[in-house]
Coordinates of C-alpha atoms in Angstrom, one line a residue:
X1 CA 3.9 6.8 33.2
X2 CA 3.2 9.5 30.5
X3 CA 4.2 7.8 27.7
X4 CA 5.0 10.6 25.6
X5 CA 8.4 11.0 27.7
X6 CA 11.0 7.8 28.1
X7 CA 12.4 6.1 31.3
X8 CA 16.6 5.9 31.8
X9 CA 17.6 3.8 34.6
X10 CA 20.9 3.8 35.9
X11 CA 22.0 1.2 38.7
X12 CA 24.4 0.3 41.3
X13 CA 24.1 -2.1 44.3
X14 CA 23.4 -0.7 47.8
X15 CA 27.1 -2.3 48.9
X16 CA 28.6 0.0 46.9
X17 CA 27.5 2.9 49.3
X18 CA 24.9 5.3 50.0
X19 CA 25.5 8.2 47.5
X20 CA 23.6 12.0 48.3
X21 CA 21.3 12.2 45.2
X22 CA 22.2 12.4 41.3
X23 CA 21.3 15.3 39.2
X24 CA 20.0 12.5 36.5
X25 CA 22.4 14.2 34.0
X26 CA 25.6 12.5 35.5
X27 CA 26.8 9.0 36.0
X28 CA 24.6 7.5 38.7
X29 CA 26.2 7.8 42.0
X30 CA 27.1 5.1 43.8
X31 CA 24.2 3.0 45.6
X32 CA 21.5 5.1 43.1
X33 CA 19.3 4.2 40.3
X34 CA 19.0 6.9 38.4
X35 CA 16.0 7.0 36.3
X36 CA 13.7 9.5 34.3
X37 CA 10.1 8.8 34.0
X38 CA 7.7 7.4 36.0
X39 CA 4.5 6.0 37.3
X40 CA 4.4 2.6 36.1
X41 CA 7.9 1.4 36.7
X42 CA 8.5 3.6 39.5
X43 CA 5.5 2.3 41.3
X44 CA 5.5 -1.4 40.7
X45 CA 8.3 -2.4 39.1
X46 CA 11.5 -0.4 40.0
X47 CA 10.9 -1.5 43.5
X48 CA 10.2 -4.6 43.0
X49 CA 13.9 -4.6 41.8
X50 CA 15.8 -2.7 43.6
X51 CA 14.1 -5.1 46.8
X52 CA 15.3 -8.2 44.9
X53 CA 18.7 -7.1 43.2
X54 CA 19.5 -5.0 46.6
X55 CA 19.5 -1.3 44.3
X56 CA 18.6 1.9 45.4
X57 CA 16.9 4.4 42.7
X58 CA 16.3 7.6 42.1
X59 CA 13.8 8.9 39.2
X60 CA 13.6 12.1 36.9
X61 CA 11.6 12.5 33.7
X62 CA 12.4 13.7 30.3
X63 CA 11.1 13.7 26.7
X64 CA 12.0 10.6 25.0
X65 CA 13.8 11.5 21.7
X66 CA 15.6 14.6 23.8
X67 CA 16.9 12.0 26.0
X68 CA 18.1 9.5 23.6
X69 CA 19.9 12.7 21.6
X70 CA 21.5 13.5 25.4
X71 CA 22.6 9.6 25.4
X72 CA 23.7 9.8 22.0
X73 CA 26.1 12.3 22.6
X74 CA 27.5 10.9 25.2
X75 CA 26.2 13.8 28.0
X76 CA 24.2 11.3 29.4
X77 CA 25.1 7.7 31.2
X78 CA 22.5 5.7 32.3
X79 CA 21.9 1.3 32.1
X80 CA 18.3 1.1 30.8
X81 CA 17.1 3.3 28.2
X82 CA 12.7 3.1 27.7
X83 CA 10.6 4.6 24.7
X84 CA 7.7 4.5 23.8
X85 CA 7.5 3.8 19.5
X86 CA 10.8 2.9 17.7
X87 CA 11.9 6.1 17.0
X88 CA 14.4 7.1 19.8
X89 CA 15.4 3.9 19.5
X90 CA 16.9 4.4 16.5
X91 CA 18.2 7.8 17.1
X92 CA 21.0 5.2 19.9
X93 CA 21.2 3.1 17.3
X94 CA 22.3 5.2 14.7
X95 CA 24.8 7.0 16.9
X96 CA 26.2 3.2 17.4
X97 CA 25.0 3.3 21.2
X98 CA 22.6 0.4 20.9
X99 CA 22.6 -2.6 19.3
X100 CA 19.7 -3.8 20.1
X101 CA 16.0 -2.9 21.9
X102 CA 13.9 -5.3 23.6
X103 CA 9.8 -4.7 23.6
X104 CA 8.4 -4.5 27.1
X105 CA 4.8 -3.0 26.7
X106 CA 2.3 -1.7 24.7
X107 CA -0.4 0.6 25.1
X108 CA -3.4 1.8 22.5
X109 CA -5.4 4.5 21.3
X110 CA -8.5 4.8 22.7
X111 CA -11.2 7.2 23.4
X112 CA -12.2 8.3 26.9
X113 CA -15.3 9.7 28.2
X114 CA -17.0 11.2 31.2
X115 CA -19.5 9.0 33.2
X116 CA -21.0 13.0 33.8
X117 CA -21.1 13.7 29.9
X118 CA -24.9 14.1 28.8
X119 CA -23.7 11.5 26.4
X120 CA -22.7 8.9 28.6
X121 CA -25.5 6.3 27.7
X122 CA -24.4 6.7 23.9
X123 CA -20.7 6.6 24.9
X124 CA -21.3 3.4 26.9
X125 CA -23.6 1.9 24.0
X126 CA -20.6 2.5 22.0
X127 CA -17.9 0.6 24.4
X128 CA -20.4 -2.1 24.2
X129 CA -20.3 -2.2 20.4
X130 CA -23.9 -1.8 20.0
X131 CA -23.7 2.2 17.9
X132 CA -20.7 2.9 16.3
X133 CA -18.4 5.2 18.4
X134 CA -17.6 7.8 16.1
X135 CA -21.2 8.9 15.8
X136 CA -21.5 9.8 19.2
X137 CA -19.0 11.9 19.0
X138 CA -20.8 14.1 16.1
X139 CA -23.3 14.7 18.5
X140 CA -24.3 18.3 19.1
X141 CA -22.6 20.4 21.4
X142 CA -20.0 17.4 21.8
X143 CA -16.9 18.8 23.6
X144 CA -14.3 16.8 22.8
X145 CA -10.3 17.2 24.1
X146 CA -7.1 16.3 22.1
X147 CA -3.5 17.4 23.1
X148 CA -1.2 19.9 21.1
X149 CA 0.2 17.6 18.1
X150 CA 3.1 20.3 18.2
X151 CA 4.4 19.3 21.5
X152 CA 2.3 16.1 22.3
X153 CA 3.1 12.1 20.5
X154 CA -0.4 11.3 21.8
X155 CA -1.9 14.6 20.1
X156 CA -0.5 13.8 16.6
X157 CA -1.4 10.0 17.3
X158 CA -4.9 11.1 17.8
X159 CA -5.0 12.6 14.6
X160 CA -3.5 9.0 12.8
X161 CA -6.3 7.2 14.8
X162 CA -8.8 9.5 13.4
X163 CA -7.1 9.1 9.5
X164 CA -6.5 5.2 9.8
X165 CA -10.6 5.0 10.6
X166 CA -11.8 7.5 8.0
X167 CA -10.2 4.6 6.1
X168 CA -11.3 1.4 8.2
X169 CA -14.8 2.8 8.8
X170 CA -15.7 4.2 4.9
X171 CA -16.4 7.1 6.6
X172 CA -14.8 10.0 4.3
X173 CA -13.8 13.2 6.0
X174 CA -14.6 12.0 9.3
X175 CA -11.5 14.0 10.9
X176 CA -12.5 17.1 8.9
X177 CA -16.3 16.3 11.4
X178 CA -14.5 15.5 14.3
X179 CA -11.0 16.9 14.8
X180 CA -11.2 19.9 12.3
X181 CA -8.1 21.5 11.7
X182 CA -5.1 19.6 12.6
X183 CA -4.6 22.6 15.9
X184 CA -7.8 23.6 16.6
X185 CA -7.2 25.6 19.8
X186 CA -11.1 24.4 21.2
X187 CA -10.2 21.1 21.3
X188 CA -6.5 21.4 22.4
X189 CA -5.0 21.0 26.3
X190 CA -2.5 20.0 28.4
X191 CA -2.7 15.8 29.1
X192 CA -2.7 17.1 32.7
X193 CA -5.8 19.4 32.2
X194 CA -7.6 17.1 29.6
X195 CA -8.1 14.1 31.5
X196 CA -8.8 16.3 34.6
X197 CA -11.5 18.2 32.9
X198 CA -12.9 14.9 31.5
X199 CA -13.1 13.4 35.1
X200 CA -15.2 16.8 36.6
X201 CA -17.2 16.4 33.6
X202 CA -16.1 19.5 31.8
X203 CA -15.7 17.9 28.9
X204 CA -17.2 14.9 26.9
X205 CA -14.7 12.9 25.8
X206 CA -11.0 12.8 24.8
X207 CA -8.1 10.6 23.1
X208 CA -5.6 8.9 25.5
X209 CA -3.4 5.9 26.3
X210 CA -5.2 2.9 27.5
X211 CA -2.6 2.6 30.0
X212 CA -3.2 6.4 31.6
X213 CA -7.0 6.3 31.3
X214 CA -6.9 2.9 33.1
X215 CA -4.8 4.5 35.6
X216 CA -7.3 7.1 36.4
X217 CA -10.5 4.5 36.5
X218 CA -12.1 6.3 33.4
X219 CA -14.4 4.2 31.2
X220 CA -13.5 4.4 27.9
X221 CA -14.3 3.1 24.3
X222 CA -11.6 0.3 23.1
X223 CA -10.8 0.7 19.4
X224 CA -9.9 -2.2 16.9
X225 CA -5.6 -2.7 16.6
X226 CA -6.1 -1.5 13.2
X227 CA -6.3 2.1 14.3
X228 CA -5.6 2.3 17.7
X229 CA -1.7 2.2 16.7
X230 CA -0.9 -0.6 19.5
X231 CA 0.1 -3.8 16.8
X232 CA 3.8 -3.5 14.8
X233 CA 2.4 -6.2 12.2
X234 CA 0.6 -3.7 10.8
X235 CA 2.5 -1.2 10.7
X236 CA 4.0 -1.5 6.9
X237 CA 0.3 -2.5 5.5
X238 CA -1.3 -0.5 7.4
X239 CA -0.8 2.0 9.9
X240 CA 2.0 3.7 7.3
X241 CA -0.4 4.2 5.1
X242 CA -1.4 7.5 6.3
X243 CA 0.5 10.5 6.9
X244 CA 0.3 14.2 7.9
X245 CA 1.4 17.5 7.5
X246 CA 2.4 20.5 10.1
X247 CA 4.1 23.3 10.3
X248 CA 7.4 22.6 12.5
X249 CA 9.9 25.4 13.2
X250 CA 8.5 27.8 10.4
X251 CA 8.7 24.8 7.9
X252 CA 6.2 22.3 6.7
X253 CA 6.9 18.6 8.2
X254 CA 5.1 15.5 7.4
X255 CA 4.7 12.8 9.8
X256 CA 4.4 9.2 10.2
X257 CA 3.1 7.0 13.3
X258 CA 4.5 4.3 14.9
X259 CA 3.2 1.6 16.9
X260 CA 2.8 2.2 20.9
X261 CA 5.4 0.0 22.2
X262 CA 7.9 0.6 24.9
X263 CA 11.0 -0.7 24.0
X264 CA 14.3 -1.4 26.7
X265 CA 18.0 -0.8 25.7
X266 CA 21.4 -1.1 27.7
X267 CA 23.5 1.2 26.1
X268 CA 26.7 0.3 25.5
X269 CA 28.5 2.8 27.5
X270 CA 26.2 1.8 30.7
X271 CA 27.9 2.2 34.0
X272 CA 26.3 -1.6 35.0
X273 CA 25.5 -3.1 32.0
X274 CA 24.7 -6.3 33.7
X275 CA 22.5 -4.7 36.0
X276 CA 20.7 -3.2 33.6
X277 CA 20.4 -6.4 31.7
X278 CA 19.2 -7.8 34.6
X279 CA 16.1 -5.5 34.7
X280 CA 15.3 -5.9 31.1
X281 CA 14.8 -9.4 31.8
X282 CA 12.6 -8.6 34.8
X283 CA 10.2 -6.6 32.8
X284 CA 10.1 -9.3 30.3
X285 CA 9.6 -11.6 33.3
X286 CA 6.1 -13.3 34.4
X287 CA 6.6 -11.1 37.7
X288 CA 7.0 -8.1 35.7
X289 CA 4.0 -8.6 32.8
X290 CA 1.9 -8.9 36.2
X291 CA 3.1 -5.3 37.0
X292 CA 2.6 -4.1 33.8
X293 CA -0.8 -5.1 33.7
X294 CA -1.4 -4.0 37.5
X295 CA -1.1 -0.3 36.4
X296 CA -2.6 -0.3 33.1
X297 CA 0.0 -1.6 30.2
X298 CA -0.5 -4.1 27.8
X299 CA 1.6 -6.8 26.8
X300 CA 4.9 -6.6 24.7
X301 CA 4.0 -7.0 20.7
X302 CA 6.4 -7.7 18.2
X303 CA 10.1 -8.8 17.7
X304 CA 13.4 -7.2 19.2
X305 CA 15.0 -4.2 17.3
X306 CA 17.9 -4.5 15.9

């Protein structure tokens, strides 16, 4: 699953009939789950319940808050709305859509690197807490990869990471060492490209998702819950402590973090509400958590939102 997108399932049961597709922008059509997003539920766990609940599916993925605005105004049916962080969320809940979001995962911040890097042996020192991690990557010559904050959640949640331990760490001006400038085009790829060049080798080290660098059997450093964005209690103490700025659409936007959970919804114009209640409370299951952890997720932190 690339997190920075959300998942939208729509279901019916197979005894409804067969159905010849779904654009994924319509109501599902009959005997379809219609979803958008995908590797970790549509591996594991979308399966695992259409085999149970006798469902078909079909999957499609799209950015997170532009499909909660397409749900919001009513272009867009579906049973199960996921995101990743509260925020589209609360763009359903505002348009009086949801009424309340249930937290299935979690994922973290970490920091990713190449067994090929010349560093390796410092980077591994690091995962095993004996240097601190940061250091190794002011190592000369370090190539290290980010996404674009301007397009990416995981590039501008790199650069909250990177703020929150300037903070944690004493370590003043450490993103000014690191990062540089919030775009700085030497650092900055595709997600796609990143962690492929960091595999080859091409590159040192790079932020990600615990989930997605587990995925792709990369070692990686794990960083303390207060900076590695995945724990809502600190969120309000801590984690909005820092903040900011870029320009956005020709005009200068400050932004806030928000903690990396994945949160499920029914909207309250779903097709098969019960169905997709029915799903919520199989991610949430013992079954499910297994699933979760199976492809690289972390469990659920923090209360429903309502």
């Amino acid at each position: 699953m690339h997190e920075s997108t959300a998942a939208c399932h729509g279901l019916t049961r197979q005894s409804v009939g067969g159905g010849h597709g779904n654009r994924c922008g319509r109501p599902p059509t009959p005997g379809r789950l219609c979803r958008f997003h995908g590797s970790g539920y549509g591996q594991h766990l979308g399966p695992a319940f259409a085999k149970t609940h006798h469902v078909t599916y079909q999957g499609e993925g799209q950015g997170a808050y532009g499909l909660a605005h397409l749900i919001a105004a009513k272009k867009l049916r579906t049973d199960v709305f996921i995101s990743i962080t509260p925020g589209p969320i609360k763009v359903l809940e505002k348009a009086g859509m949801v009424s309340k979001a249930v937290p299935v995962a979690s994922t973290a911040m970490v920091i990713a690197y190449s067994p090929k890097s010349r560093y390796a042996k410092e980077f591994a020192a690091a995962a095993a807490d004996k240097m601190p991690w940061y250091t190794v990557l002011e190592k000369p010559g370090i190539q290290f990869g980010r996404t674009d904050p301007q397009t990416d959640p995981q590039g501008q949640n790199i650069i909250f990471t990177f703020l929150l331990a300037q903070k944690y760490y004493h370590q003043p001006e450490l993103v000014q060492r690191v990062l540089g400038p919030v775009e700085n085009q030497k650092q900055i790829f595709t997600e796609a490209s990143l962690l492929t060049r960091l595999k080859s080798g091409q590159m040192d080290a790079s932020s990600g998702y615990e989930s997605a660098v587990k995925s792709l059997h990369l070692p990686f450093i794990i960083l303390p819950d207060e900076i590695n964005l995945s724990n809502p209690a600190m969120a309000k103490a801590w984690y909005d402590t820092v903040h900011f700025s870029m320009m956005v659409d020709g005009k200068t936007k400050t932004l806030h973090t928000q903690p990396l959970v994945f949160y499920a919804a029914v909207p309250k114009d779903a097709p098969h509400p019960k169905l997709g209640e029915a799903f919520i409370r199989f991610m949430t299951s013992k079954a499910g958590q297994v699933m979760f952890k199976e492809t690289g997720y972390n469990p659920p932190k923090g209360g429903d939102l309502s």
